[in-house]
XYZ file of C-alpha atoms in Angstrom:
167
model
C -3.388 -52.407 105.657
C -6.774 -53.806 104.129
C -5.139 -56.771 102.009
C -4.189 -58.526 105.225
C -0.567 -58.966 104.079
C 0.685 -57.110 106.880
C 0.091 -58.597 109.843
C 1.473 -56.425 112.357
C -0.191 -53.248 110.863
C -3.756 -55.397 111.235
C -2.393 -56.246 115.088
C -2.300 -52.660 115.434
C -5.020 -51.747 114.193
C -6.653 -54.378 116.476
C -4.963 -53.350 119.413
C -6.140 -48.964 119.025
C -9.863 -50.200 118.343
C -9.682 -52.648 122.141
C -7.823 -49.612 123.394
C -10.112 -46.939 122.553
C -13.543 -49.077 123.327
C -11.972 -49.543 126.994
C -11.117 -46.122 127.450
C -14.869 -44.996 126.309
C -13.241 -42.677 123.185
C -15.294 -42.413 120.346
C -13.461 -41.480 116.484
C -14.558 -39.342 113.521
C -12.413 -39.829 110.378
C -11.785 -37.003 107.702
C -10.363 -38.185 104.195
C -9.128 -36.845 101.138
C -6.240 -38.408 99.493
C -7.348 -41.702 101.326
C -10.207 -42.022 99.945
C -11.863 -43.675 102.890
C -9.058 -46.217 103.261
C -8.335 -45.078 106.569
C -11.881 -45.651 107.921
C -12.257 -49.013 105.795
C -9.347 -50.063 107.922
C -10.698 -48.827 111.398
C -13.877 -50.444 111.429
C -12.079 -53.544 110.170
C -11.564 -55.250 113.902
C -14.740 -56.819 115.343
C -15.855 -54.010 117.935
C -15.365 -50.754 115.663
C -19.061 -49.980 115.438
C -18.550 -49.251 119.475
C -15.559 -46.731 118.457
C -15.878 -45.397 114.803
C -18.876 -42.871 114.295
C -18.064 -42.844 110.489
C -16.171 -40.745 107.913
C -16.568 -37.800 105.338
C -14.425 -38.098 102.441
C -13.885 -34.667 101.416
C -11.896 -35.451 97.965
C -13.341 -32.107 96.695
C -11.904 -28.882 98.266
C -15.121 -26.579 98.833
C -16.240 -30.162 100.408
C -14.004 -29.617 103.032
C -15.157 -25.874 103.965
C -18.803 -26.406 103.658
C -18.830 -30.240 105.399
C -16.135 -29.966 107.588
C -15.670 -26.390 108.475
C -11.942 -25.404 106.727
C -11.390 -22.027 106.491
C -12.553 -20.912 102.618
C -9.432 -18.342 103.683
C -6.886 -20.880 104.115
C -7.765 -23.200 101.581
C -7.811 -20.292 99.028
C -4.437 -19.125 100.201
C -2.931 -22.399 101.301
C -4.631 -24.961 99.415
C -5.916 -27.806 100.438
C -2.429 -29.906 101.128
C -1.655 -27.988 104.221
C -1.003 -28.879 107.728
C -3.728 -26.378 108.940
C -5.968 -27.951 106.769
C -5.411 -31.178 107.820
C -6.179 -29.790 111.822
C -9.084 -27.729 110.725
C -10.374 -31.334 109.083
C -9.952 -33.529 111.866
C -12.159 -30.846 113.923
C -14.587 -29.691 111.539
C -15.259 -34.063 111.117
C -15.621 -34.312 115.288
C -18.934 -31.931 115.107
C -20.133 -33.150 111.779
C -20.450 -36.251 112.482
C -21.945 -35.641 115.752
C -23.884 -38.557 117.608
C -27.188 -37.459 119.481
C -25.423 -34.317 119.971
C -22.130 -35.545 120.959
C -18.930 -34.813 118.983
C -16.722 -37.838 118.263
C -13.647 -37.542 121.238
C -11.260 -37.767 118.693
C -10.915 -36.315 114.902
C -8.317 -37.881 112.528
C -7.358 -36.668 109.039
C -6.019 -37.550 105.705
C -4.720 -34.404 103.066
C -2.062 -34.775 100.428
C -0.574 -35.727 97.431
C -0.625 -39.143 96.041
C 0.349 -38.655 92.577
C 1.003 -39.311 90.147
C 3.223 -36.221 90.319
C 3.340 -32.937 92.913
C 0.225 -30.783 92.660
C 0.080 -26.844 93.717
C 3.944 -26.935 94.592
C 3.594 -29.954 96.600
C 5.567 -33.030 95.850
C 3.950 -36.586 95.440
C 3.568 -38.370 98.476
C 3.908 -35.542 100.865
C 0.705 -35.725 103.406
C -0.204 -34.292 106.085
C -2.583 -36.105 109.194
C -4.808 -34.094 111.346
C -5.490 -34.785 114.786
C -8.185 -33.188 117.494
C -8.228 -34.996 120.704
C -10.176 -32.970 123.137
C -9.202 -29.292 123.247
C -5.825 -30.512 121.711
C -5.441 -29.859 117.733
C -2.444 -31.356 116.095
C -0.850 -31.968 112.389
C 1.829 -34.219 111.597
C 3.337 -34.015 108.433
C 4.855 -37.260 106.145
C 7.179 -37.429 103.148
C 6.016 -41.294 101.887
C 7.155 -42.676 98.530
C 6.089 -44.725 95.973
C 3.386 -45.151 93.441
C -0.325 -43.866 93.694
C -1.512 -46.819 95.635
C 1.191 -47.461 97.546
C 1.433 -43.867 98.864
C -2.470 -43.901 99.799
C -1.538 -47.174 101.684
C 1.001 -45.812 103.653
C -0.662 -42.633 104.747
C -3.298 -45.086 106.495
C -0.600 -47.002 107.951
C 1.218 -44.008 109.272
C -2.225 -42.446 110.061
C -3.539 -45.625 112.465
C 0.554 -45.837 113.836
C 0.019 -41.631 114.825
C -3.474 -42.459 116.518
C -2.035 -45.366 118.488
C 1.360 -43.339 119.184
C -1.067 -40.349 120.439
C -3.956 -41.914 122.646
């Protein structure tokens, strides 16, 4: 969290960013319901600029498709609050936001609902965070509650917490 009243969540954030400069990774960050929380909160520790390349916040659907590379298909079909979308985003942001060439080593995403109420069928708070790590694509989907804010916070909690849990 960004308001520094939760220390442990700041610790961990800490703790990924020292883990993934030793280990050489570099990060890409795709956002939609986030707004660019999530990235706000990685570059946070002193030594992000070594890890984060940066972030596209792709609030607007056909963003996602022509930026990052979604599938017009699937977001037409599926909409944008989809676990496929939310793997397809956290790829699509590795190349995009290529460095001299290089893709980041690691795509995360951000797609769902904060609310106020569900939109397309989807129920507030349910999100969905995209993960490319090497050849390895993965989606993992949360049910958070509360209000607006509180569900956007969360989703970068949980989002940092998947990252850590999966490196």
């Amino acid at each position: 969290m960004t308001d520094g009243s939760h220390d442990e969540g700041e610790d961990l954030t800490a703790r990924l960013i020292a883990d993934l400069a030793r280990r050489g990774e570099t990060v890409a960050v795709a956002e939609s319901l986030t707004g660019g929380l999530l990235v706000a909160e990685l570059i946070r520790p002193a030594g992000a600029s070594s890890v984060v390349f940066g972030a596209v916040v792709a609030y607007n659907t056909s963003i996602k498709a022509t930026v990052l590379g979604v599938d017009a298909t699937l977001l037409r079909s599926q909409g944008p609050v989809h676990p496929e979308v939310a793997e397809q985003m956290a790829e699509g942001v590795r190349f995009a936001l290529s460095v001299d060439g290089s893709p980041a080593s690691i795509g995360i995403s951000t797609t769902g609902v904060a609310g106020p109420g569900p939109q397309d069928g989807h129920a507030e708070g349910t999100v969905y965070v995209g993960l490319a790590v090497g050849d390895k694509t993965s989606s993992f989907a949360l049910h958070l509650a509360g209000s607006r804010d509180q569900i956007r916070a969360a989703a970068v909690s949980e989002a940092v917490r998947i990252l850590r849990a999966q490196i």
